C-alpha positions as YAML, in Angstrom:
chain: A
units: angstrom
residues:
- id: 1
  name: MET
  ca: [-0.04, 0.04, 0.01]
- id: 2
  name: THR
  ca: [1.36, 3.47, -0.94]
- id: 3
  name: ALA
  ca: [0.42, 6.07, 1.58]
- id: 4
  name: CYS
  ca: [1.77, 9.35, 3.07]
- id: 5
  name: ALA
  ca: [1.04, 8.88, 6.64]
- id: 6
  name: ILE
  ca: [2.30, 11.98, 8.19]
- id: 7
  name: GLU
  ca: [2.67, 15.64, 7.25]
- id: 8
  name: PRO
  ca: [6.31, 16.56, 6.83]
- id: 9
  name: SER
  ca: [8.17, 19.41, 8.42]
- id: 10
  name: THR
  ca: [8.90, 22.65, 6.64]
- id: 11
  name: GLU
  ca: [12.13, 23.38, 4.68]
- id: 12
  name: ASP
  ca: [13.74, 24.95, 7.74]
- id: 13
  name: GLY
  ca: [13.16, 21.69, 9.69]
- id: 14
  name: LEU
  ca: [10.43, 23.12, 11.97]
- id: 15
  name: SER
  ca: [7.00, 21.97, 12.23]
- id: 16
  name: PRO
  ca: [4.46, 23.77, 10.08]
- id: 17
  name: ALA
  ca: [2.66, 26.64, 11.86]
- id: 18
  name: ALA
  ca: [-0.97, 25.98, 12.79]
- id: 19
  name: GLU
  ca: [-3.71, 28.23, 11.46]
- id: 20
  name: CYS
  ca: [-4.98, 28.77, 15.10]
- id: 21
  name: VAL
  ca: [-3.30, 27.86, 18.51]
- id: 22
  name: ILE
  ca: [-5.34, 26.93, 21.56]
- id: 23
  name: THR
  ca: [-4.30, 27.05, 25.19]
- id: 24
  name: THR
  ca: [-3.92, 23.79, 26.96]
- id: 25
  name: ASP
  ca: [-7.05, 24.35, 29.11]
- id: 26
  name: GLY
  ca: [-9.09, 25.24, 26.02]
- id: 27
  name: ALA
  ca: [-10.05, 28.65, 27.28]
- id: 28
  name: TYR
  ca: [-8.54, 30.90, 24.61]
- id: 29
  name: ALA
  ca: [-7.23, 30.68, 21.01]
- id: 30
  name: ALA
  ca: [-5.35, 33.04, 18.89]
- id: 31
  name: ARG
  ca: [-4.68, 33.32, 15.18]
- id: 32
  name: LEU
  ca: [-3.60, 35.71, 12.45]
- id: 33
  name: ALA
  ca: [-6.72, 36.81, 10.70]
- id: 34
  name: ARG
  ca: [-7.08, 38.52, 7.33]
- id: 35
  name: SER
  ca: [-9.10, 41.51, 6.15]
- id: 36
  name: GLY
  ca: [-8.55, 42.15, 2.46]
- id: 37
  name: ASP
  ca: [-4.82, 42.25, 2.05]
- id: 38
  name: SER
  ca: [-4.23, 43.04, 5.67]
- id: 39
  name: TRP
  ca: [-3.32, 40.62, 8.54]
- id: 40
  name: PHE
  ca: [-3.83, 41.23, 12.17]
- id: 41
  name: PRO
  ca: [-3.93, 39.21, 15.37]
- id: 42
  name: GLU
  ca: [-7.33, 37.87, 16.74]
- id: 43
  name: ARG
  ca: [-8.07, 36.31, 20.19]
- id: 44
  name: TRP
  ca: [-10.99, 33.82, 20.52]
- id: 45
  name: THR
  ca: [-12.61, 33.06, 23.89]
- id: 46
  name: LEU
  ca: [-13.79, 29.48, 23.94]
- id: 47
  name: ASP
  ca: [-14.83, 28.87, 27.61]
- id: 48
  name: GLY
  ca: [-18.04, 30.88, 27.61]
- id: 49
  name: PRO
  ca: [-21.60, 30.19, 26.60]
- id: 50
  name: GLU
  ca: [-20.67, 31.14, 22.95]
- id: 51
  name: PRO
  ca: [-17.33, 31.66, 21.37]
- id: 52
  name: TYR
  ca: [-16.36, 35.08, 20.35]
- id: 53
  name: ALA
  ca: [-13.44, 36.78, 18.76]
- id: 54
  name: VAL
  ca: [-11.69, 40.07, 19.62]
- id: 55
  name: PRO
  ca: [-9.54, 41.65, 17.00]
- id: 56
  name: LEU
  ca: [-6.14, 43.06, 18.12]
- id: 57
  name: PRO
  ca: [-4.85, 45.11, 15.30]
- id: 58
  name: GLY
  ca: [-1.59, 47.14, 15.76]
- id: 59
  name: ASN
  ca: [-0.55, 50.42, 14.34]
- id: 60
  name: GLN
  ca: [0.18, 48.74, 11.04]
- id: 61
  name: PRO
  ca: [-0.78, 45.44, 9.42]
- id: 62
  name: GLU
  ca: [1.23, 42.33, 10.39]
- id: 63
  name: GLU
  ca: [3.38, 40.23, 8.02]
- id: 64
  name: PRO
  ca: [1.85, 36.96, 6.81]
- id: 65
  name: GLY
  ca: [4.50, 34.86, 8.68]
- id: 66
  name: THR
  ca: [3.88, 36.62, 12.09]
- id: 67
  name: GLN
  ca: [3.28, 34.17, 14.90]
- id: 68
  name: VAL
  ca: [0.70, 34.57, 17.76]
- id: 69
  name: LEU
  ca: [0.22, 32.39, 20.83]
- id: 70
  name: PRO
  ca: [-2.59, 32.74, 23.39]
- id: 71
  name: MET
  ca: [-1.53, 33.13, 27.04]
- id: 72
  name: GLY
  ca: [-3.63, 31.74, 30.00]
- id: 73
  name: ASP
  ca: [-4.71, 35.19, 31.19]
- id: 74
  name: GLY
  ca: [-6.25, 36.21, 27.72]
- id: 75
  name: ARG
  ca: [-3.35, 38.21, 26.42]
- id: 76
  name: VAL
  ca: [-1.79, 37.25, 23.06]
- id: 77
  name: LEU
  ca: [1.93, 36.84, 22.48]
- id: 78
  name: ILE
  ca: [3.14, 38.03, 19.17]
- id: 79
  name: HIS
  ca: [6.43, 37.29, 17.54]
- id: 80
  name: ARG
  ca: [7.66, 39.43, 14.79]
- id: 81
  name: LEU
  ca: [10.91, 39.63, 12.79]
- id: 82
  name: VAL
  ca: [12.18, 43.18, 12.60]
- id: 83
  name: ASP
  ca: [15.50, 43.93, 10.95]
- id: 84
  name: GLY
  ca: [16.86, 40.40, 11.56]
- id: 85
  name: ARG
  ca: [15.74, 40.54, 15.26]
- id: 86
  name: HIS
  ca: [12.98, 38.48, 16.79]
- id: 87
  name: THR
  ca: [10.91, 40.74, 18.75]
- id: 88
  name: PHE
  ca: [8.05, 39.67, 21.27]
- id: 89
  name: ALA
  ca: [5.15, 41.51, 22.88]
- id: 90
  name: LEU
  ca: [1.84, 40.88, 24.48]
- id: 91
  name: LEU
  ca: [-1.32, 42.28, 23.17]
- id: 92
  name: TYR
  ca: [-4.63, 42.83, 24.87]
- id: 93
  name: PRO
  ca: [-7.76, 44.75, 24.20]
- id: 94
  name: THR
  ca: [-8.11, 48.26, 25.55]
- id: 95
  name: GLY
  ca: [-11.61, 49.35, 24.77]
- id: 96
  name: PRO
  ca: [-11.61, 50.21, 21.09]
- id: 97
  name: GLY
  ca: [-7.82, 49.81, 20.70]
- id: 98
  name: THR
  ca: [-5.13, 47.27, 21.34]
- id: 99
  name: GLY
  ca: [-2.60, 47.56, 24.24]
- id: 100
  name: GLU
  ca: [0.87, 46.26, 23.60]
- id: 101
  name: LEU
  ca: [3.47, 45.37, 26.14]
- id: 102
  name: PRO
  ca: [6.96, 44.93, 24.61]
- id: 103
  name: LEU
  ca: [8.90, 41.89, 26.19]
- id: 104
  name: GLY
  ca: [12.27, 42.37, 24.29]
- id: 105
  name: ALA
  ca: [14.04, 40.57, 21.50]
- id: 106
  name: VAL
  ca: [16.27, 37.60, 20.69]
- id: 107
  name: GLU
  ca: [19.06, 38.42, 18.34]
- id: 108
  name: CYS
  ca: [20.69, 35.21, 16.92]
- id: 109
  name: PRO
  ca: [24.34, 35.25, 15.76]
- id: 110
  name: ASP
  ca: [23.17, 34.41, 12.33]
- id: 111
  name: PRO
  ca: [20.45, 36.77, 10.99]
- id: 112
  name: GLY
  ca: [18.80, 33.99, 9.10]
- id: 113
  name: THR
  ca: [18.25, 31.78, 12.05]
- id: 114
  name: PRO
  ca: [14.66, 30.46, 12.09]
- id: 115
  name: LEU
  ca: [12.80, 30.83, 15.25]
- id: 116
  name: ARG
  ca: [9.41, 29.16, 16.05]
- id: 117
  name: LEU
  ca: [7.10, 29.53, 18.99]
- id: 118
  name: LEU
  ca: [6.56, 26.17, 20.76]
- id: 119
  name: PRO
  ca: [2.96, 25.00, 21.65]
- id: 120
  name: PRO
  ca: [1.36, 26.71, 24.72]
- id: 121
  name: ALA
  ca: [2.98, 25.48, 27.89]
- id: 122
  name: PRO
  ca: [0.88, 24.09, 30.71]
- id: 123
  name: GLY
  ca: [-0.34, 26.74, 33.07]
- id: 124
  name: GLY
  ca: [-0.51, 29.40, 30.46]
- id: 125
  name: ASP
  ca: [1.94, 31.82, 32.03]
- id: 126
  name: ARG
  ca: [4.93, 31.04, 30.09]
- id: 127
  name: ALA
  ca: [5.89, 30.67, 26.51]
- id: 128
  name: TYR
  ca: [8.95, 29.21, 24.74]
- id: 129
  name: ALA
  ca: [10.55, 29.26, 21.43]
- id: 130
  name: LEU
  ca: [13.20, 27.25, 19.41]
- id: 131
  name: ALA
  ca: [16.03, 28.99, 17.52]
- id: 132
  name: LEU
  ca: [17.35, 26.61, 14.97]
- id: 133
  name: GLY
  ca: [21.09, 27.03, 14.44]
- id: 134
  name: ARG
  ca: [23.44, 25.16, 12.06]
- id: 135
  name: ARG
  ca: [24.67, 22.62, 14.66]
- id: 136
  name: SER
  ca: [22.37, 23.16, 17.66]
- id: 137
  name: THR
  ca: [19.07, 24.39, 18.76]
- id: 138
  name: THR
  ca: [18.49, 26.91, 21.48]
- id: 139
  name: VAL
  ca: [15.40, 26.99, 23.76]
- id: 140
  name: TRP
  ca: [14.39, 30.44, 24.86]
- id: 141
  name: LEU
  ca: [11.73, 31.48, 27.43]
- id: 142
  name: VAL
  ca: [10.07, 34.40, 25.64]
- id: 143
  name: ALA
  ca: [7.27, 35.20, 27.99]
- id: 144
  name: GLY
  ca: [6.85, 34.76, 31.72]
- id: 145
  name: GLY
  ca: [10.44, 35.50, 32.67]
- id: 146
  name: ALA
  ca: [11.61, 38.19, 34.97]
- id: 147
  name: PHE
  ca: [13.57, 40.30, 32.40]
- id: 148
  name: GLY
  ca: [12.25, 39.64, 28.98]
- id: 149
  name: PRO
  ca: [13.42, 36.77, 26.80]
- id: 150
  name: GLU
  ca: [15.73, 34.39, 28.71]
- id: 151
  name: TYR
  ca: [18.11, 31.75, 27.40]
- id: 152
  name: VAL
  ca: [17.07, 28.30, 28.74]
- id: 153
  name: THR
  ca: [19.40, 25.70, 27.20]
- id: 154
  name: GLU
  ca: [21.24, 24.69, 24.06]
- id: 155
  name: VAL
  ca: [20.46, 21.27, 22.55]
- id: 156
  name: PRO
  ca: [23.07, 19.74, 20.25]
- id: 157
  name: GLY
  ca: [21.65, 18.91, 16.84]
- id: 158
  name: ARG
  ca: [18.73, 20.31, 14.80]
- id: 159
  name: CYS
  ca: [15.38, 20.16, 16.70]
- id: 160
  name: SER
  ca: [11.87, 20.41, 15.60]
- id: 161
  name: GLY
  ca: [8.38, 19.59, 17.03]
- id: 162
  name: GLY
  ca: [7.64, 20.31, 20.63]
- id: 163
  name: VAL
  ca: [5.43, 18.34, 22.82]
- id: 164
  name: TRP
  ca: [4.76, 18.82, 26.58]
- id: 165
  name: LEU
  ca: [4.80, 15.64, 28.52]
- id: 166
  name: ASP
  ca: [3.50, 16.80, 31.89]
- id: 167
  name: ARG
  ca: [1.01, 19.42, 33.38]
- id: 168
  name: THR
  ca: [3.72, 21.41, 35.16]
- id: 169
  name: GLY
  ca: [5.66, 22.67, 32.00]
- id: 170
  name: ARG
  ca: [8.73, 20.88, 33.16]
- id: 171
  name: LEU
  ca: [9.47, 18.08, 30.56]
- id: 172
  name: LEU
  ca: [9.56, 19.18, 26.94]
- id: 173
  name: ALA
  ca: [10.00, 16.58, 24.06]
- id: 174
  name: LEU
  ca: [11.82, 17.63, 20.91]
- id: 175
  name: ASP
  ca: [12.71, 15.76, 17.71]
- id: 176
  name: ARG
  ca: [16.33, 15.99, 17.41]
- id: 177
  name: GLU
  ca: [18.32, 15.28, 14.23]
- id: 178
  name: VAL
  ca: [21.85, 14.20, 14.62]
- id: 179
  name: ALA
  ca: [24.01, 12.51, 11.93]
- id: 180
  name: GLY
  ca: [21.02, 12.19, 9.65]
- id: 181
  name: ARG
  ca: [18.85, 10.38, 12.17]
- id: 182
  name: THR
  ca: [15.90, 11.91, 14.12]
- id: 183
  name: LYS
  ca: [15.07, 10.83, 17.63]
- id: 184
  name: ALA
  ca: [12.71, 12.28, 20.12]
- id: 185
  name: VAL
  ca: [14.43, 13.49, 23.34]
- id: 186
  name: VAL
  ca: [13.28, 15.15, 26.57]
- id: 187
  name: VAL
  ca: [14.50, 18.45, 27.85]
- id: 188
  name: ASP
  ca: [14.09, 18.95, 31.67]
- id: 189
  name: LEU
  ca: [13.62, 22.63, 31.97]
- id: 190
  name: GLU
  ca: [13.96, 22.34, 35.78]
- id: 191
  name: ARG
  ca: [17.34, 20.65, 35.64]
- id: 192
  name: ASP
  ca: [19.39, 23.17, 33.56]
- id: 193
  name: GLY
  ca: [17.86, 21.82, 30.31]
- id: 194
  name: GLU
  ca: [19.19, 18.33, 30.80]
- id: 195
  name: VAL
  ca: [18.61, 16.14, 27.68]
- id: 196
  name: SER
  ca: [17.63, 12.40, 27.89]
- id: 197
  name: PRO
  ca: [16.48, 9.97, 25.08]
- id: 198
  name: LEU
  ca: [12.90, 9.34, 24.74]
- id: 199
  name: LEU
  ca: [12.29, 7.13, 21.75]
- id: 200
  name: GLN
  ca: [14.62, 4.63, 20.45]
- id: 201
  name: ILE
  ca: [12.46, 2.17, 18.35]
- id: 202
  name: SER
  ca: [15.52, 0.82, 16.29]
- id: 203
  name: ALA
  ca: [19.18, 2.13, 15.86]
- id: 204
  name: GLU
  ca: [18.49, 2.98, 12.30]
- id: 205
  name: SER
  ca: [14.95, 4.35, 12.54]
- id: 206
  name: ASN
  ca: [13.66, 7.84, 12.53]
- id: 207
  name: ASP
  ca: [11.33, 8.31, 15.50]
- id: 208
  name: ARG
  ca: [9.33, 11.50, 16.08]
- id: 209
  name: LEU
  ca: [6.86, 12.39, 18.89]
- id: 210
  name: LEU
  ca: [3.74, 14.02, 17.56]
- id: 211
  name: LEU
  ca: [1.50, 14.14, 20.43]
- id: 212
  name: ALA
  ca: [1.25, 13.24, 24.18]
- id: 213
  name: ASP
  ca: [-1.54, 13.19, 26.69]
- id: 214
  name: ALA
  ca: [-0.36, 13.70, 30.42]
- id: 215
  name: ASP
  ca: [-3.52, 12.02, 31.94]
- id: 216
  name: SER
  ca: [-3.18, 8.64, 30.19]
- id: 217
  name: GLY
  ca: [0.36, 8.58, 29.01]
- id: 218
  name: LEU
  ca: [-0.73, 8.04, 25.36]
- id: 219
  name: LEU
  ca: [1.96, 8.92, 22.85]
- id: 220
  name: LEU
  ca: [1.30, 9.44, 19.07]
- id: 221
  name: ILE
  ca: [4.56, 8.61, 17.16]
- id: 222
  name: GLY
  ca: [5.75, 8.94, 13.52]
- id: 223
  name: SER
  ca: [8.46, 6.48, 12.70]
- id: 224
  name: ASP
  ca: [9.85, 4.67, 9.64]
- id: 225
  name: ALA
  ca: [10.89, 1.63, 11.82]
- id: 226
  name: PRO
  ca: [8.12, -0.65, 10.23]
- id: 227
  name: SER
  ca: [9.42, -0.03, 6.76]
- id: 228
  name: PRO
  ca: [13.12, 0.99, 6.70]
- id: 229
  name: GLY
  ca: [13.75, 3.39, 3.97]
- id: 230
  name: GLY
  ca: [10.10, 3.96, 3.28]
- id: 231
  name: PRO
  ca: [7.62, 6.39, 4.55]
- id: 232
  name: GLU
  ca: [6.79, 7.27, 8.09]
- id: 233
  name: ARG
  ca: [4.02, 5.29, 9.78]
- id: 234
  name: LEU
  ca: [1.81, 6.57, 12.47]
- id: 235
  name: GLY
  ca: [1.88, 4.55, 15.69]
- id: 236
  name: TRP
  ca: [1.10, 4.75, 19.44]
- id: 237
  name: GLY
  ca: [2.85, 3.89, 22.72]
- id: 238
  name: VAL
  ca: [2.45, 4.62, 26.39]
- id: 239
  name: LEU
  ca: [4.64, 6.87, 28.39]
- id: 240
  name: GLY
  ca: [6.44, 4.79, 31.05]
- id: 241
  name: SER
  ca: [5.60, 1.48, 29.42]
- id: 242
  name: THR
  ca: [8.10, -1.14, 28.08]
- id: 243
  name: LEU
  ca: [5.54, -2.43, 25.58]
- id: 244
  name: PRO
  ca: [6.52, -2.00, 21.90]
- id: 245
  name: VAL
  ca: [5.14, 0.72, 19.83]
- id: 246
  name: ARG
  ca: [2.14, -0.39, 17.59]
- id: 247
  name: PHE
  ca: [1.50, 0.70, 14.13]
- id: 248
  name: PRO
  ca: [-2.17, 0.00, 13.35]
- id: 249
  name: GLU
  ca: [-2.92, -0.95, 9.76]
- id: 250
  name: CYS
  ca: [-6.05, 1.31, 9.76]
- id: 251
  name: LEU
  ca: [-3.78, 4.31, 10.07]
- id: 252
  name: ARG
  ca: [-2.54, 3.84, 6.67]
- id: 253
  name: VAL
  ca: [-5.12, 5.47, 4.30]
- id: 254
  name: GLU
  ca: [-4.41, 5.16, 0.56]
- id: 255
  name: GLY
  ca: [-3.25, 8.44, -0.87]
- id: 256
  name: CYS
  ca: [-3.91, 10.51, 2.27]
- id: 257
  name: ALA
  ca: [-1.85, 12.08, 4.92]
- id: 258
  name: LEU
  ca: [-2.97, 11.59, 8.49]
- id: 259
  name: THR
  ca: [-1.95, 14.25, 10.97]
- id: 260
  name: PRO
  ca: [-2.93, 13.80, 14.68]
- id: 261
  name: PHE
  ca: [-3.95, 17.06, 16.35]
- id: 262
  name: ALA
  ca: [-5.80, 16.41, 19.63]
- id: 263
  name: ILE
  ca: [-6.04, 13.64, 22.29]
- id: 264
  name: GLN
  ca: [-8.96, 13.27, 24.58]
- id: 265
  name: PRO
  ca: [-7.90, 14.07, 28.13]
- id: 266
  name: GLY
  ca: [-9.13, 12.70, 31.41]
- id: 267
  name: GLN
  ca: [-8.66, 9.11, 30.57]
- id: 268
  name: VAL
  ca: [-6.31, 8.19, 33.54]
- id: 269
  name: LEU
  ca: [-4.47, 4.96, 33.02]
- id: 270
  name: THR
  ca: [-6.63, 4.00, 30.11]
- id: 271
  name: PRO
  ca: [-4.73, 5.10, 27.07]
- id: 272
  name: GLU
  ca: [-6.32, 2.57, 24.76]
- id: 273
  name: GLY
  ca: [-9.73, 4.41, 25.34]
- id: 274
  name: CYS
  ca: [-8.52, 7.94, 24.34]
- id: 275
  name: GLY
  ca: [-10.10, 9.58, 21.35]
- id: 276
  name: VAL
  ca: [-7.46, 10.81, 18.88]
- id: 277
  name: ALA
  ca: [-8.53, 13.31, 16.36]
- id: 278
  name: LEU
  ca: [-6.72, 13.17, 12.95]
- id: 279
  name: ARG
  ca: [-6.80, 15.69, 10.18]
- id: 280
  name: VAL
  ca: [-6.94, 13.70, 6.82]
- id: 281
  name: ASP
  ca: [-5.74, 15.39, 3.74]
- id: 282
  name: GLY
  ca: [-6.52, 13.68, 0.38]
- id: 283
  name: SER
  ca: [-7.30, 14.47, -3.25]
- id: 284
  name: ALA
  ca: [-10.75, 15.27, -2.28]
- id: 285
  name: GLY
  ca: [-9.75, 17.83, 0.35]
- id: 286
  name: SER
  ca: [-9.48, 17.80, 4.17]
- id: 287
  name: TRP
  ca: [-11.68, 16.13, 6.65]
- id: 288
  name: VAL
  ca: [-11.64, 14.79, 10.28]
- id: 289
  name: GLY
  ca: [-10.85, 11.26, 11.40]
- id: 290
  name: VAL
  ca: [-11.45, 9.80, 14.83]
- id: 291
  name: TRP
  ca: [-9.56, 6.81, 16.12]
- id: 292
  name: ARG
  ca: [-9.03, 5.03, 19.48]
- id: 293
  name: PRO
  ca: [-6.11, 2.55, 20.07]
- id: 294
  name: ALA
  ca: [-8.71, 0.01, 21.30]
- id: 295
  name: GLY
  ca: [-10.43, 0.21, 17.84]
- id: 296
  name: ARG
  ca: [-9.42, -1.23, 14.53]
- id: 297
  name: GLN
  ca: [-10.83, 1.54, 12.38]
- id: 298
  name: VAL
  ca: [-10.70, 5.31, 11.69]
- id: 299
  name: ARG
  ca: [-14.12, 7.00, 11.75]
- id: 300
  name: HIS
  ca: [-14.43, 9.76, 9.15]
- id: 301
  name: PHE
  ca: [-16.40, 12.93, 9.63]
- id: 302
  name: PRO
  ca: [-16.87, 15.88, 7.33]
- id: 303
  name: ALA
  ca: [-15.03, 19.01, 8.47]
- id: 304
  name: PRO
  ca: [-17.16, 22.13, 8.97]
- id: 305
  name: GLU
  ca: [-17.02, 24.84, 6.36]
- id: 306
  name: GLY
  ca: [-14.19, 27.19, 7.26]
- id: 307
  name: TRP
  ca: [-12.40, 24.81, 9.57]
- id: 308
  name: LEU
  ca: [-9.03, 26.10, 10.77]
- id: 309
  name: ARG
  ca: [-7.37, 22.96, 9.51]
- id: 310
  name: GLY
  ca: [-5.57, 20.65, 11.94]
- id: 311
  name: VAL
  ca: [-6.95, 22.59, 15.03]
- id: 312
  name: GLY
  ca: [-9.40, 21.27, 17.72]
- id: 313
  name: LEU
  ca: [-9.72, 20.08, 21.28]
- id: 314
  name: TRP
  ca: [-11.50, 17.25, 23.11]
- id: 315
  name: SER
  ca: [-13.71, 17.64, 26.13]
- id: 316
  name: ARG
  ca: [-13.17, 15.00, 28.85]
- id: 317
  name: ASP
  ca: [-16.53, 13.43, 28.07]
- id: 318
  name: GLY
  ca: [-15.53, 12.82, 24.46]
- id: 319
  name: GLU
  ca: [-16.85, 15.70, 22.47]
- id: 320
  name: LEU
  ca: [-14.58, 16.97, 19.81]
- id: 321
  name: GLN
  ca: [-14.66, 20.77, 19.28]
- id: 322
  name: LEU
  ca: [-13.46, 22.23, 15.88]
- id: 323
  name: PRO
  ca: [-13.02, 25.93, 15.53]
- id: 324
  name: TYR
  ca: [-13.96, 27.51, 12.17]
- id: 325
  name: ALA
  ca: [-14.57, 30.84, 10.53]
- id: 326
  name: THR
  ca: [-16.66, 31.80, 7.54]
- id: 327
  name: GLY
  ca: [-18.07, 35.07, 6.18]
- id: 328
  name: GLU
  ca: [-21.35, 34.50, 7.95]
- id: 329
  name: VAL
  ca: [-19.88, 33.12, 11.28]
- id: 330
  name: PRO
  ca: [-16.45, 34.68, 11.89]
- id: 331
  name: CYS
  ca: [-15.93, 32.78, 15.08]
- id: 332
  name: GLY
  ca: [-17.52, 29.36, 15.54]
- id: 333
  name: VAL
  ca: [-16.93, 26.04, 17.10]
- id: 334
  name: ALA
  ca: [-18.47, 22.82, 15.57]
- id: 335
  name: ARG
  ca: [-19.10, 19.98, 17.96]
- id: 336
  name: VAL
  ca: [-18.57, 16.32, 17.11]
- id: 337
  name: ARG
  ca: [-19.80, 13.41, 19.25]
- id: 338
  name: ALA
  ca: [-17.54, 10.63, 18.29]
- id: 339
  name: GLU
  ca: [-19.94, 7.99, 19.48]
- id: 340
  name: GLU
  ca: [-22.55, 9.24, 17.02]
- id: 341
  name: ARG
  ca: [-23.22, 7.32, 13.76]
- id: 342
  name: GLU
  ca: [-21.16, 8.68, 10.81]
- id: 343
  name: GLY
  ca: [-22.83, 11.46, 9.07]
- id: 344
  name: GLU
  ca: [-24.49, 12.76, 12.15]
- id: 345
  name: ALA
  ca: [-21.49, 14.51, 13.60]
- id: 346
  name: THR
  ca: [-21.77, 18.00, 12.22]
- id: 347
  name: ALA
  ca: [-22.88, 20.13, 9.34]
- id: 348
  name: GLY
  ca: [-20.34, 20.54, 6.64]
- id: 349
  name: PRO
  ca: [-19.31, 19.24, 3.18]
- id: 350
  name: GLU
  ca: [-20.32, 15.94, 1.94]
- id: 351
  name: GLU
  ca: [-18.64, 13.18, 4.03]
- id: 352
  name: PRO
  ca: [-15.71, 11.58, 2.15]
- id: 353
  name: GLU
  ca: [-16.02, 7.82, 1.40]
- id: 354
  name: GLU
  ca: [-14.63, 5.69, 4.15]
- id: 355
  name: PRO
  ca: [-11.85, 3.50, 2.81]
- id: 356
  name: GLU
  ca: [-12.08, -0.22, 3.43]
- id: 357
  name: GLU
  ca: [-10.41, -1.28, 6.74]
- id: 358
  name: PRO
  ca: [-8.19, -4.49, 6.41]
- id: 359
  name: GLU
  ca: [-8.58, -7.00, 9.14]
- id: 360
  name: GLU
  ca: [-4.75, -7.46, 9.36]
- id: 361
  name: PRO
  ca: [-3.25, -7.45, 12.91]
- id: 362
  name: GLU
  ca: [-1.42, -4.57, 14.22]
- id: 363
  name: GLU
  ca: [2.22, -4.41, 13.61]
- id: 364
  name: SER
  ca: [4.70, -3.76, 16.26]
- id: 365
  name: ALA
  ca: [8.02, -2.17, 16.01]
- id: 366
  name: PRO
  ca: [11.21, -4.36, 16.17]
- id: 367
  name: ALA
  ca: [12.24, -2.95, 19.54]
- id: 368
  name: PRO
  ca: [10.47, -1.44, 22.71]
- id: 369
  name: VAL
  ca: [10.30, 2.30, 23.24]
- id: 370
  name: VAL
  ca: [12.83, 3.71, 25.55]
- id: 371
  name: VAL
  ca: [10.92, 6.24, 27.71]
- id: 372
  name: ALA
  ca: [12.62, 8.84, 29.83]
- id: 373
  name: ARG
  ca: [11.07, 10.70, 32.86]
- id: 374
  name: PRO
  ca: [13.56, 12.22, 32.53]
- id: 375
  name: VAL
  ca: [16.18, 9.33, 31.97]
- id: 376
  name: PRO
  ca: [15.60, 6.05, 30.00]
- id: 377
  name: LEU
  ca: [13.34, 3.78, 31.92]
- id: 378
  name: GLN
  ca: [15.62, 0.83, 31.50]
- id: 379
  name: GLN
  ca: [18.28, 2.73, 33.26]
- id: 380
  name: ALA
  ca: [16.18, 4.24, 36.08]
- id: 381
  name: PRO
  ca: [15.15, 2.60, 39.34]
- id: 382
  name: LEU
  ca: [11.35, 1.72, 39.17]
- id: 383
  name: ALA
  ca: [9.34, 3.08, 42.24]
- id: 384
  name: ARG
  ca: [6.28, 1.00, 41.67]
- id: 385
  name: VAL
  ca: [3.78, -0.28, 39.22]
- id: 386
  name: VAL
  ca: [0.91, 2.07, 39.25]
- id: 387
  name: ALA
  ca: [-1.80, 0.08, 37.35]
- id: 388
  name: LYS
  ca: [-2.72, -2.29, 34.65]
- id: 389
  name: SER
  ca: [-5.45, -1.76, 32.30]
- id: 390
  name: GLY
  ca: [-7.00, -3.46, 29.26]
- id: 391
  name: LYS
  ca: [-8.20, -6.90, 28.42]
- id: 392
  name: PRO
  ca: [-6.47, -9.96, 29.65]
- id: 393
  name: GLY
  ca: [-3.39, -10.60, 27.41]
- id: 394
  name: ASN
  ca: [-3.42, -7.05, 26.22]
- id: 395
  name: GLU
  ca: [-2.68, -5.09, 29.50]
- id: 396
  name: VAL
  ca: [-1.14, -1.67, 29.50]
- id: 397
  name: THR
  ca: [1.28, -1.19, 32.37]
- id: 398
  name: THR
  ca: [2.03, 2.38, 33.52]
- id: 399
  name: LEU
  ca: [5.26, 2.78, 35.47]
- id: 400
  name: VAL
  ca: [6.57, 5.76, 37.45]
- id: 401
  name: THR
  ca: [10.27, 6.26, 38.12]
- id: 402
  name: LYS
  ca: [11.82, 7.91, 41.04]
...
């Protein structure tokens, strides 16, 4: 089967910027909106009775590549490139206008160094960025520090991605490329940026971490381990488990790219029951897929008109929320009940035809995941076994290290 399973990185090695970014608690979102030929930041409030947007225009239009990030208090962090310097400021509404609190700038030795904001950190009071150098990657604290942007650590190799592994904002997973191989590592921000391995499926494989859920420990992984030299496959594992990574056959959709963008929270110790939302891109356009590790199929739902592609969040009770913007509804959220029959999920374009699901067993990687919290599990003393879940013969064991 020929399939492109996972969306690739951009030419600078960083992950593609999302159309909209949502805080970890789902209260706020931010995006760069467009009015004619002009771009301006926009904040969405999502935790009220109805979602609503507040425009935050500055004194002049923004550049198309300007990045924005929502903070937990409702302010919006903006990253601009000005004369080779990466500047940062916090935006907030002030009656009819926009208030702006300058935070300072990061000036890289090489003016062409790409710098990308990382996904919102847990807690919402801090924001981080990656500066991608020629031989190393620098992690910067760009909001929430005492004196403007602060240097955090330098990681050897070219890093991309960025996934938070805990709810305190301490453990940050990055995909690091060294000597032509990409492996996910953990950066401990409370131990002077100590770097430890996270994924080592095989010595020759490229292993990236795409998503993680702190409640269940579920990890979504992209790796070429099942087919060396071939395309990446989408697989799943459990943080703190020595079970092998699994690569379900149903996550290979002919002619389509599958990109996970949200995991259902609140499923403590039951990762196999978590809902995973997938953006499916094919020749017919883009739509939404929903998959659970315990299942053997991807359920396909039409995306709402104007969906901010690849953006959404789950409620704890299993409702998938998809933000969208149209001429008639400039700020909307479509709600999908994944337990419903297909076609009843939400209004939108005609539902794409669901491909046949083979009944082949799930494949496993040739070697187990090496998980770090923050050191590799096989090297760390085990404190205790927390729990076992799942059907007999297919248990998922969650371990905690000291």
